[in-house]
Short mmCIF file of N, CA and C and ligand atoms in Angstrom, two decimals:
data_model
loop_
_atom_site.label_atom_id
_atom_site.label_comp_id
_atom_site.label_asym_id
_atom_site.label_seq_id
_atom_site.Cartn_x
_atom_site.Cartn_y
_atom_site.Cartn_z
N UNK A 24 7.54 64.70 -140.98
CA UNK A 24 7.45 66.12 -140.58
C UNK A 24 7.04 66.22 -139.10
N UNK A 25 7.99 67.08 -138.37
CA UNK A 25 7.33 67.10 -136.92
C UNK A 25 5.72 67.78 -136.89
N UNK A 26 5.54 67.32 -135.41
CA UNK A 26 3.52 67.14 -135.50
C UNK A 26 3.72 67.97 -134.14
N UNK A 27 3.14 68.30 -133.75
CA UNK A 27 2.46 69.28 -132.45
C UNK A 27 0.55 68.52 -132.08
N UNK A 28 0.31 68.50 -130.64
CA UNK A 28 -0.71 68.37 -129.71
C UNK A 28 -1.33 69.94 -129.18
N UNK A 29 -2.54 70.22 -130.69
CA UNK A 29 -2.97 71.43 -129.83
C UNK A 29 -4.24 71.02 -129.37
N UNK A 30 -5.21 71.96 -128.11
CA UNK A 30 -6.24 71.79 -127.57
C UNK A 30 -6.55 73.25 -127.42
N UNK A 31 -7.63 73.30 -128.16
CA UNK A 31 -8.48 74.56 -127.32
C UNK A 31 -9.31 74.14 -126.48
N UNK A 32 -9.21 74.53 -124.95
CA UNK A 32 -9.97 74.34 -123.92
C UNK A 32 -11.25 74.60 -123.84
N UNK A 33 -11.83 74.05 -122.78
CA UNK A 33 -13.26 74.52 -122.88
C UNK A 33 -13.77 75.99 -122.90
N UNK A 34 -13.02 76.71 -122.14
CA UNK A 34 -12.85 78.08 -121.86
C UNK A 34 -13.16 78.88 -123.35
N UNK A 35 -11.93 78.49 -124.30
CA UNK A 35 -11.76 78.70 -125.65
C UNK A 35 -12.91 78.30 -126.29
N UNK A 36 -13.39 77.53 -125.91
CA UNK A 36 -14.77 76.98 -127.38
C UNK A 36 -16.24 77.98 -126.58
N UNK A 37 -16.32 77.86 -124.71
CA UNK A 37 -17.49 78.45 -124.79
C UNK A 37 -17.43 80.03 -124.83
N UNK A 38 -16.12 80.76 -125.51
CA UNK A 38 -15.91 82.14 -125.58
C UNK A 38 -15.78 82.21 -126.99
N UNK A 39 -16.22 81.14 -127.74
CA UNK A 39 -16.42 81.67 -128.49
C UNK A 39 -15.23 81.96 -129.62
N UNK A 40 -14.11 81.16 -129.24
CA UNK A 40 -12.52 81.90 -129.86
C UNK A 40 -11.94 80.75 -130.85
N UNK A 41 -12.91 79.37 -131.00
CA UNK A 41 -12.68 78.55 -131.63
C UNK A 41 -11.69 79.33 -133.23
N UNK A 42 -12.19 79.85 -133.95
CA UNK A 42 -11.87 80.21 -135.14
C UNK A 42 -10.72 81.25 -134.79
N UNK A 43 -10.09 81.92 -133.70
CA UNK A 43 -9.32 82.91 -133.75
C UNK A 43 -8.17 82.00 -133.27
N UNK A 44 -8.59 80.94 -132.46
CA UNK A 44 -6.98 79.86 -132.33
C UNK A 44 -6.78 79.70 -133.74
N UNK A 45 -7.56 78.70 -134.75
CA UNK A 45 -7.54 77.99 -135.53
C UNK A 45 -6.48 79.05 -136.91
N UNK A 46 -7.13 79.77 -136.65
CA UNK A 46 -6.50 81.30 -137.73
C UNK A 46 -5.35 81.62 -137.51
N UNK A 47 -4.91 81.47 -136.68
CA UNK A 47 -3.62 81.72 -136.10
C UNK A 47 -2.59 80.72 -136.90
N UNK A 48 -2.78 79.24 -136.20
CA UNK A 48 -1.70 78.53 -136.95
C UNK A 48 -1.87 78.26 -138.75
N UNK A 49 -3.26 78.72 -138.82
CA UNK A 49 -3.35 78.35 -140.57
C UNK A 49 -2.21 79.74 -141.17
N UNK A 50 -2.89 80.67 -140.67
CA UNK A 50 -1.68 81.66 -141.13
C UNK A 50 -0.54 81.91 -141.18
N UNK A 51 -0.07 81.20 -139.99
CA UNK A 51 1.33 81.22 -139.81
C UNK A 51 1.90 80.42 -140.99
N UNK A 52 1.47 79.40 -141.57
CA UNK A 52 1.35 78.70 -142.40
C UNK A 52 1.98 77.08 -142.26
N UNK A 53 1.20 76.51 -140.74
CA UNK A 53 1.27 75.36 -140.36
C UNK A 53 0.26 74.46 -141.16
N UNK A 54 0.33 73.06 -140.67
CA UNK A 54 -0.68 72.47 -141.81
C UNK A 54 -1.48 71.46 -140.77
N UNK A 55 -3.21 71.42 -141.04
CA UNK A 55 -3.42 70.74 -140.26
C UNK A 55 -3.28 69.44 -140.11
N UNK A 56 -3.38 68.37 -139.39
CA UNK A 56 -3.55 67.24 -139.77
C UNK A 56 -4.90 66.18 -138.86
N UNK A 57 -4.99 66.94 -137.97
CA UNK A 57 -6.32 66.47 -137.92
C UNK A 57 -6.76 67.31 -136.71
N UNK A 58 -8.42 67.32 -136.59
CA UNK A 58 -9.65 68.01 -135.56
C UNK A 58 -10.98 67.39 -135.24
N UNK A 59 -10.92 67.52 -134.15
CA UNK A 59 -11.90 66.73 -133.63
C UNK A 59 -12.46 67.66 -132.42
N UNK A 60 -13.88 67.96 -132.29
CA UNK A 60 -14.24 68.68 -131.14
C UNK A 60 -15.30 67.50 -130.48
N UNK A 61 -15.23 67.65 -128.66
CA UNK A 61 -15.08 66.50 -128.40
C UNK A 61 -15.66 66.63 -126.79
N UNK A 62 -16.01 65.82 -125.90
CA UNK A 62 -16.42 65.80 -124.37
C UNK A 62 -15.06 64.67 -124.34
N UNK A 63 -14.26 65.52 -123.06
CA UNK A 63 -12.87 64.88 -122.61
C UNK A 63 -13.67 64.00 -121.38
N UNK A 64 -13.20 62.40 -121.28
CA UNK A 64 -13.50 61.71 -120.23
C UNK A 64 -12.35 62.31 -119.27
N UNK A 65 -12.65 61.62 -118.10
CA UNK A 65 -12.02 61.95 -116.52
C UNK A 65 -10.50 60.96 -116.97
N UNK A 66 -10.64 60.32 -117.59
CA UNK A 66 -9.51 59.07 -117.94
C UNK A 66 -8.54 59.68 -119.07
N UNK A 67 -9.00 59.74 -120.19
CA UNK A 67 -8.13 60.97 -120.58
C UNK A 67 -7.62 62.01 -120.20
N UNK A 68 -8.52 62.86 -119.31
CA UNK A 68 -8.09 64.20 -118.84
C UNK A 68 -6.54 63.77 -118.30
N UNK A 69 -7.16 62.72 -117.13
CA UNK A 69 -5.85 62.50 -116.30
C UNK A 69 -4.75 62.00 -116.71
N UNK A 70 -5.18 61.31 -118.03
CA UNK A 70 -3.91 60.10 -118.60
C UNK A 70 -2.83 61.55 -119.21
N UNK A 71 -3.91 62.54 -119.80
CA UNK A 71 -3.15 64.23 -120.99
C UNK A 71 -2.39 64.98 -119.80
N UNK A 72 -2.91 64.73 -118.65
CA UNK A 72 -2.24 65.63 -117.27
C UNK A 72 -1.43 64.97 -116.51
N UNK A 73 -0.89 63.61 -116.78
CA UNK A 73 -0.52 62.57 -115.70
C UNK A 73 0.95 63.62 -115.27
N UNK A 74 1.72 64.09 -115.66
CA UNK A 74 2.62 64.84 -114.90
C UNK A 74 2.46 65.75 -114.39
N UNK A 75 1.24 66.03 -114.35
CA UNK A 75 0.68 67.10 -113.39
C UNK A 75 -0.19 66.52 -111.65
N UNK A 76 0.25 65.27 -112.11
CA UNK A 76 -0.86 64.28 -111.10
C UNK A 76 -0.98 64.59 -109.34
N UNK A 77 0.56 64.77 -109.02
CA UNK A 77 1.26 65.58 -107.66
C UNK A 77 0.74 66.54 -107.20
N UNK A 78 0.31 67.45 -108.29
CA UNK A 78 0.28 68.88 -108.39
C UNK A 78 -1.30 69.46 -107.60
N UNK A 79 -0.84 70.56 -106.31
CA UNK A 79 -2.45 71.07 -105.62
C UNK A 79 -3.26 70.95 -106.60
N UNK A 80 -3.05 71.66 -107.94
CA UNK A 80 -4.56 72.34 -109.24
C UNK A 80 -5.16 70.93 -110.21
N UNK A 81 -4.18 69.56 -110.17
CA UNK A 81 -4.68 68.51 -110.73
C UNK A 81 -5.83 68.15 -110.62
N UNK A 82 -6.58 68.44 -109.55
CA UNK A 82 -8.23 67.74 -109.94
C UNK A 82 -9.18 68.60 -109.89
N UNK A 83 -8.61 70.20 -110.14
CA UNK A 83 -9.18 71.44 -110.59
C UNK A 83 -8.93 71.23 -111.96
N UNK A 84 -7.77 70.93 -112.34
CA UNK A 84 -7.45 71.39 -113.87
C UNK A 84 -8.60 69.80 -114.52
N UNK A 85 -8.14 69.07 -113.93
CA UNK A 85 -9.19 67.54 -114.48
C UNK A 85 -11.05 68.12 -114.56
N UNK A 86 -11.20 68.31 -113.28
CA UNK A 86 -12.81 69.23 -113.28
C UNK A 86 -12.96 69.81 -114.51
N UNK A 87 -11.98 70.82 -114.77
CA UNK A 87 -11.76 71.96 -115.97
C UNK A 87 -12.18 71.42 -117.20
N UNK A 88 -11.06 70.47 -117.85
CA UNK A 88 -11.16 70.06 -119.24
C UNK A 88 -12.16 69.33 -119.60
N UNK A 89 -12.84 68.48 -118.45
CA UNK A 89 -13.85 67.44 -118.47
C UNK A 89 -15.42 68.26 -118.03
N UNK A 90 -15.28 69.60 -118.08
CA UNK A 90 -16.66 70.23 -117.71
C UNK A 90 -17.36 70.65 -119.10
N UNK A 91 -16.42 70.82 -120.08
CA UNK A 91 -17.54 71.47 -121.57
C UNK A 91 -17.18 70.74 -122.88
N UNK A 92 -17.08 70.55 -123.88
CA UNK A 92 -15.83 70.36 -125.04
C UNK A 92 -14.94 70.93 -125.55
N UNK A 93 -13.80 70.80 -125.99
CA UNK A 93 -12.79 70.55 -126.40
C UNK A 93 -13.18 70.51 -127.70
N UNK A 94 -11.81 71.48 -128.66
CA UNK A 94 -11.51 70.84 -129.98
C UNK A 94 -9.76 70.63 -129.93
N UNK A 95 -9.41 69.45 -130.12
CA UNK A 95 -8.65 68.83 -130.11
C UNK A 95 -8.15 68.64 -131.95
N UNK A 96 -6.47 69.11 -132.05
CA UNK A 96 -6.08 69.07 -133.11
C UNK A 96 -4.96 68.64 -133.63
N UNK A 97 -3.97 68.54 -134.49
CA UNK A 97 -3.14 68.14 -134.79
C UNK A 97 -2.61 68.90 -135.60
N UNK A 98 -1.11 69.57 -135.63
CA UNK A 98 -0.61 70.37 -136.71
C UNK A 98 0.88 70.08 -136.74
N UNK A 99 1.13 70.32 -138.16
CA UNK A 99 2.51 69.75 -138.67
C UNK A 99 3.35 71.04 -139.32
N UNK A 100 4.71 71.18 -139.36
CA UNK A 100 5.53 71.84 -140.23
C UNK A 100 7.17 71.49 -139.32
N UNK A 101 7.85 72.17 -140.02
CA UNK A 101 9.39 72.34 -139.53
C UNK A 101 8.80 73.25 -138.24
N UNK A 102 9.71 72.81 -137.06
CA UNK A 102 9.75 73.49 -136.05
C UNK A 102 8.37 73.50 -135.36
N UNK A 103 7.71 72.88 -135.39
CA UNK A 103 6.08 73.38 -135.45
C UNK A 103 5.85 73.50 -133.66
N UNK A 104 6.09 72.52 -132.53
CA UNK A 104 6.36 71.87 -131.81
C UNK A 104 6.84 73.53 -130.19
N UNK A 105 8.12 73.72 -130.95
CA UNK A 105 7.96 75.09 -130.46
C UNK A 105 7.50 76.62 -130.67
N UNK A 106 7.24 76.49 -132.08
CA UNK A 106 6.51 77.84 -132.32
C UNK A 106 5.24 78.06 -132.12
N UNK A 107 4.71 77.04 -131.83
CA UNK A 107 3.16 76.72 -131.08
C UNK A 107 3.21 77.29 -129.90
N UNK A 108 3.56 76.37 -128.85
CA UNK A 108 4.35 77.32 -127.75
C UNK A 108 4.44 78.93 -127.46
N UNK A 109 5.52 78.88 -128.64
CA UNK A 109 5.76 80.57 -128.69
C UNK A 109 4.10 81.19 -129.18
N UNK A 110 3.30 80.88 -129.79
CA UNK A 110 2.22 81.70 -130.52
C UNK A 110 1.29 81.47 -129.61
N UNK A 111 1.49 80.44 -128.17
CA UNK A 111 0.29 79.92 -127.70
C UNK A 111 1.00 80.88 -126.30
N UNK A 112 2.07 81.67 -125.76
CA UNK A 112 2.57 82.29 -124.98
C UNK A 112 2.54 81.80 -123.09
N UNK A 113 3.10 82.24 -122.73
CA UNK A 113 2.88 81.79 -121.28
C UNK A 113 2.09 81.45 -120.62
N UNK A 114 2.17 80.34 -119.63
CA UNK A 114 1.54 79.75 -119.31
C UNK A 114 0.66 80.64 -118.34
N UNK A 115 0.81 81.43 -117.86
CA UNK A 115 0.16 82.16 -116.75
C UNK A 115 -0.26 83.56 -117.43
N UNK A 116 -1.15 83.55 -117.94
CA UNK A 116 -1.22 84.77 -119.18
C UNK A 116 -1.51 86.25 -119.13
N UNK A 117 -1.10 86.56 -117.50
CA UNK A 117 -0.48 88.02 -117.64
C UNK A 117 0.65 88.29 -117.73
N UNK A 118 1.47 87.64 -117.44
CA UNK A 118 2.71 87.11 -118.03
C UNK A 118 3.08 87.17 -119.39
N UNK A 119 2.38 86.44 -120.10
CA UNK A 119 2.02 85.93 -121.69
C UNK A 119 2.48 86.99 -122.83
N UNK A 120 3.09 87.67 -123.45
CA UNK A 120 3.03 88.62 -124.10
C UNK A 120 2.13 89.31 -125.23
N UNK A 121 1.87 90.14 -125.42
CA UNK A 121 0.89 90.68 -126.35
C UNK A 121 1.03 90.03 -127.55
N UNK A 122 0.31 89.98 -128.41
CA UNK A 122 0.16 89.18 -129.43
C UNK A 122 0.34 87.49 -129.94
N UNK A 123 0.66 87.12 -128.40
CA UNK A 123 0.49 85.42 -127.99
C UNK A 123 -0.97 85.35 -127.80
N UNK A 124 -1.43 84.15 -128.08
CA UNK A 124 -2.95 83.97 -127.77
C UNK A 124 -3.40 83.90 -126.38
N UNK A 125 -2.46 83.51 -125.80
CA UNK A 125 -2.72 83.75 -123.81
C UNK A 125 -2.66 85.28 -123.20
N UNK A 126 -1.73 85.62 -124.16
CA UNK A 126 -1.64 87.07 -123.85
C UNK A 126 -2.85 88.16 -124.44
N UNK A 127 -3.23 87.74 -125.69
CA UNK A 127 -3.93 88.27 -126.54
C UNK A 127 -5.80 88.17 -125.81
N UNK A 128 -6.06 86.54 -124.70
CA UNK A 128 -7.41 86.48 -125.13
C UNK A 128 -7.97 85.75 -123.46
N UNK A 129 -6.85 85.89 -122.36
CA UNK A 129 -7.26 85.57 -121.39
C UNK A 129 -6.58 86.23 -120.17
N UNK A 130 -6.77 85.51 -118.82
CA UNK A 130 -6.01 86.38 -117.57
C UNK A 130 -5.80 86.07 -116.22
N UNK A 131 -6.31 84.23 -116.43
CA UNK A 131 -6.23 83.25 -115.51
C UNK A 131 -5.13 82.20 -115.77
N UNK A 132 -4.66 81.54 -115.41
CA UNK A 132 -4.04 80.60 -115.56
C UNK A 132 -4.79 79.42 -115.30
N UNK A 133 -5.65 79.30 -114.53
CA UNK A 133 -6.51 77.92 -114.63
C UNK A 133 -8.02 78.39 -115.92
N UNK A 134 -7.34 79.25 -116.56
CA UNK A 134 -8.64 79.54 -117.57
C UNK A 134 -7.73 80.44 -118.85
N UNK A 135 -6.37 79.35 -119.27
CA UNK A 135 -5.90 79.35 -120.13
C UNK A 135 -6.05 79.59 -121.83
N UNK A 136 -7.32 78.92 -121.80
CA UNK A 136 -7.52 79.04 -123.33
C UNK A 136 -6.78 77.64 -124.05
N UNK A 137 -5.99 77.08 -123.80
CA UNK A 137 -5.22 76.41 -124.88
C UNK A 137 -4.37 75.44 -124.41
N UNK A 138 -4.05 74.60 -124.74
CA UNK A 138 -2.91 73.56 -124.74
C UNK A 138 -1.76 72.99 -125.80
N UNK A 139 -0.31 73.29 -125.55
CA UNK A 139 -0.18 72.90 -126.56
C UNK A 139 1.21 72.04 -126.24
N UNK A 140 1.84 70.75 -126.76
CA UNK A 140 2.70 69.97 -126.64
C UNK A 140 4.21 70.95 -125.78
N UNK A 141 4.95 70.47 -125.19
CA UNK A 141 5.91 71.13 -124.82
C UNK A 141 7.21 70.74 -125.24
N UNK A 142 6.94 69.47 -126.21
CA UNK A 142 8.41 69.24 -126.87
C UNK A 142 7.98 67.99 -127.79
N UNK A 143 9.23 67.57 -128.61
CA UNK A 143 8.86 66.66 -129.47
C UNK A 143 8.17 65.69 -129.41
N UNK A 144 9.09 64.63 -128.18
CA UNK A 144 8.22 63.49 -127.44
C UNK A 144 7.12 63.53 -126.81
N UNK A 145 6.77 65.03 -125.93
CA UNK A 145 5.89 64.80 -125.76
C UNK A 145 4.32 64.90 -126.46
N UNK A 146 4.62 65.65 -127.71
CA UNK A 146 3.96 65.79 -129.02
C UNK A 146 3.36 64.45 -129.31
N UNK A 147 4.75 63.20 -129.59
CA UNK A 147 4.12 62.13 -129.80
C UNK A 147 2.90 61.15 -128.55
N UNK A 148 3.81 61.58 -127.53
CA UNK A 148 2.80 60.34 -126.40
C UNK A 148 1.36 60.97 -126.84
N UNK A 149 1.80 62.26 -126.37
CA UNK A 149 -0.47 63.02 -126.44
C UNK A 149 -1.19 63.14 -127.87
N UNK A 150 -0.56 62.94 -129.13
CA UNK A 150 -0.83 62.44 -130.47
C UNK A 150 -1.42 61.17 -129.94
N UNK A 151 -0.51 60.55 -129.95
CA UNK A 151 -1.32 59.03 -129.70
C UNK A 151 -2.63 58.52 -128.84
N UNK A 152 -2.35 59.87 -127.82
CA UNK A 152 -3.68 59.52 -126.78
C UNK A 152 -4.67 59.85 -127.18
N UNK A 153 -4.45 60.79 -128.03
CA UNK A 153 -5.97 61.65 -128.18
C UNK A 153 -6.55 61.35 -129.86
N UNK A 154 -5.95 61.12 -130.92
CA UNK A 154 -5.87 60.55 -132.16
C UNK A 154 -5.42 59.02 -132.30
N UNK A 155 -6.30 58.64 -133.33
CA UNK A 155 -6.14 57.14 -133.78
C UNK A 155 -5.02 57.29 -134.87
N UNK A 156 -4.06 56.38 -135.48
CA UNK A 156 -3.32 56.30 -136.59
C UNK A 156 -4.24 56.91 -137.78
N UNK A 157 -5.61 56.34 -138.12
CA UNK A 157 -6.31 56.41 -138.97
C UNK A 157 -6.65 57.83 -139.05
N UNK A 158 -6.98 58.34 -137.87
CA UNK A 158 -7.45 60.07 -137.76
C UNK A 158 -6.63 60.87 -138.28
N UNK A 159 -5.61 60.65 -138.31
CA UNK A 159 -4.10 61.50 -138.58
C UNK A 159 -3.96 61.48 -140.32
N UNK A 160 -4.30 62.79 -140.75
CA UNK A 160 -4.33 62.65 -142.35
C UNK A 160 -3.25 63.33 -143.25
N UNK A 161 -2.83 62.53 -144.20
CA UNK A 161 -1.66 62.97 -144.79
C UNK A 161 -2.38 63.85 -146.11
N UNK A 162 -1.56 64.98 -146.43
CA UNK A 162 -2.16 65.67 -147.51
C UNK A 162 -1.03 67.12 -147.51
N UNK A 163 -1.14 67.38 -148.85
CA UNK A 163 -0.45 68.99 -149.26
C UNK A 163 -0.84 69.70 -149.21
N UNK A 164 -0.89 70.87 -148.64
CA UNK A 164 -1.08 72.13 -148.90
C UNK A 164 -1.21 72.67 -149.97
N UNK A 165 -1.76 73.02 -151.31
CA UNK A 165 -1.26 73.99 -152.39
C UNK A 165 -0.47 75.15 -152.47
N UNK A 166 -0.47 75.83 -151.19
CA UNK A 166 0.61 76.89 -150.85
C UNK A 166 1.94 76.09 -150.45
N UNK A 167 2.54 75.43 -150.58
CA UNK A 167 3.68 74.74 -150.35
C UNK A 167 4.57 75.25 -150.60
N UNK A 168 4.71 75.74 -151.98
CA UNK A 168 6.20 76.55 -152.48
C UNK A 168 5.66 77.43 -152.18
N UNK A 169 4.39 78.35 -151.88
CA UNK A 169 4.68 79.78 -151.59
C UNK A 169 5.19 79.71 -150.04
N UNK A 170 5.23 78.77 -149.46
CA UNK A 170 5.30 79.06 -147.82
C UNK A 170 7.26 78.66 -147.61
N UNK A 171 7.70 77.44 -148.36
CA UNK A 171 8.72 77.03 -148.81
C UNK A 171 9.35 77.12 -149.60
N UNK A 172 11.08 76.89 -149.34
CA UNK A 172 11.62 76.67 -151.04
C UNK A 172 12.02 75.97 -151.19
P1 LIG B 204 1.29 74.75 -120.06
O1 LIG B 204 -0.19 74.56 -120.31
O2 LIG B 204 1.73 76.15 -120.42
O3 LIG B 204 2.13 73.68 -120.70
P2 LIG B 204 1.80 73.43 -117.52
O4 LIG B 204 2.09 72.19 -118.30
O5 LIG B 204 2.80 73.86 -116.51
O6 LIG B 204 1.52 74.67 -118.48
O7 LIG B 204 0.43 73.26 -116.75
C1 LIG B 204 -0.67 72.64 -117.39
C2 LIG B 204 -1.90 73.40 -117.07
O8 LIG B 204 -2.18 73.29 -115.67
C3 LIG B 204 -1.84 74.90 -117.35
O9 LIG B 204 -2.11 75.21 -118.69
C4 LIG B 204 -2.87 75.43 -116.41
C5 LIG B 204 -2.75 74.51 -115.21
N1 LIG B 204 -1.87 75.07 -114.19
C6 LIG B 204 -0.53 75.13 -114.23
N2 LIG B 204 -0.03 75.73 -113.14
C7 LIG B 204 -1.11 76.08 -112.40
C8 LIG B 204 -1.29 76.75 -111.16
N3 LIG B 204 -0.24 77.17 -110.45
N4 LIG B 204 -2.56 76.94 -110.72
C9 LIG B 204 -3.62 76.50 -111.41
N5 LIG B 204 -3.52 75.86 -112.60
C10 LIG B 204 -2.29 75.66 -113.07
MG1 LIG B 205 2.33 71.68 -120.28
#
């Protein structure tokens, strides 16, 4: 089943919005597969941002993720990968549309709220960086057929 790389930023955990990300994809009726809240090293930050490495805001955005904790997660379904994306809304979040969580709960772009994979592969590399094989847990939902047919 495809997997998705979400992060609520530090921003997100010290506002307090931990449970209003989390609510979001349970409802939609994604499934988790794993969470971990967490202090991001400078080595991770940079290894989760390395295509951003060029970039003026890279050792603003590194400062950023590595200043508070992080809950760091893992979620699975059909399509999951881009509808994250779509529910997690533009990157620059006046932009963002209403009822996206960028749109819905912030108004900076370097004070995003969220992170989330931008495509399949890259789902897998930042899975792997940030989760062990072992962390990653397999399990059913009981709503299965109500969410599926
Ligand atoms: P996204 O997080 O929507 O995938 P991205 O991959 O282009 O966006 O950039 C990663 C993060 O870097 C983004 O969430 C916030 C920060 N960032 C991007 N562009 C920026 C800019 N112009 N100024 C400051 N921070 C920026
Ligand atoms: Mg990105």
């Amino acid at each position: 089943m495809e997997r998705t790389f979400i992060m609520i930023k530090p921003d997100g955990v010290q506002r307090g919005l931990i449970g209003d990300v989390i609510k979001r994809f349970e409802t939609k009726g994604f499934t988790l597969v794993a969470m971990k809240f967490m202090a991001v090293s400078r080595e991770l930050a940079e290894q989760h941002y390395d295509v951003h490495k060029e970039r003026p805001f890279f050792q603003g955005l590194v400062d950023f993720i590595t200043s508070s904790p992080v809950v760091a997660m893992v979620w699975s379904g059909e399509g999951v990968v881009a509808s994250a994306r779509k529910i997690i809304g533009a990157t620059n979040p006046l932009t963002a549309e209403p009822g996206t969580l960028r749109g819905d709960f912030c108004i900076e772009v370097g004070r995003n709220l969220i992170h989330g994979s931008d495509a399949i592969e890259t789902a897998q590399r930042e899975i792997a960086l940030w989760f062990s094989d072992a962390e990653l847990v397999t399990w059913e939902t009981h709503s299965k057929p109500w969410l599926s047919e």
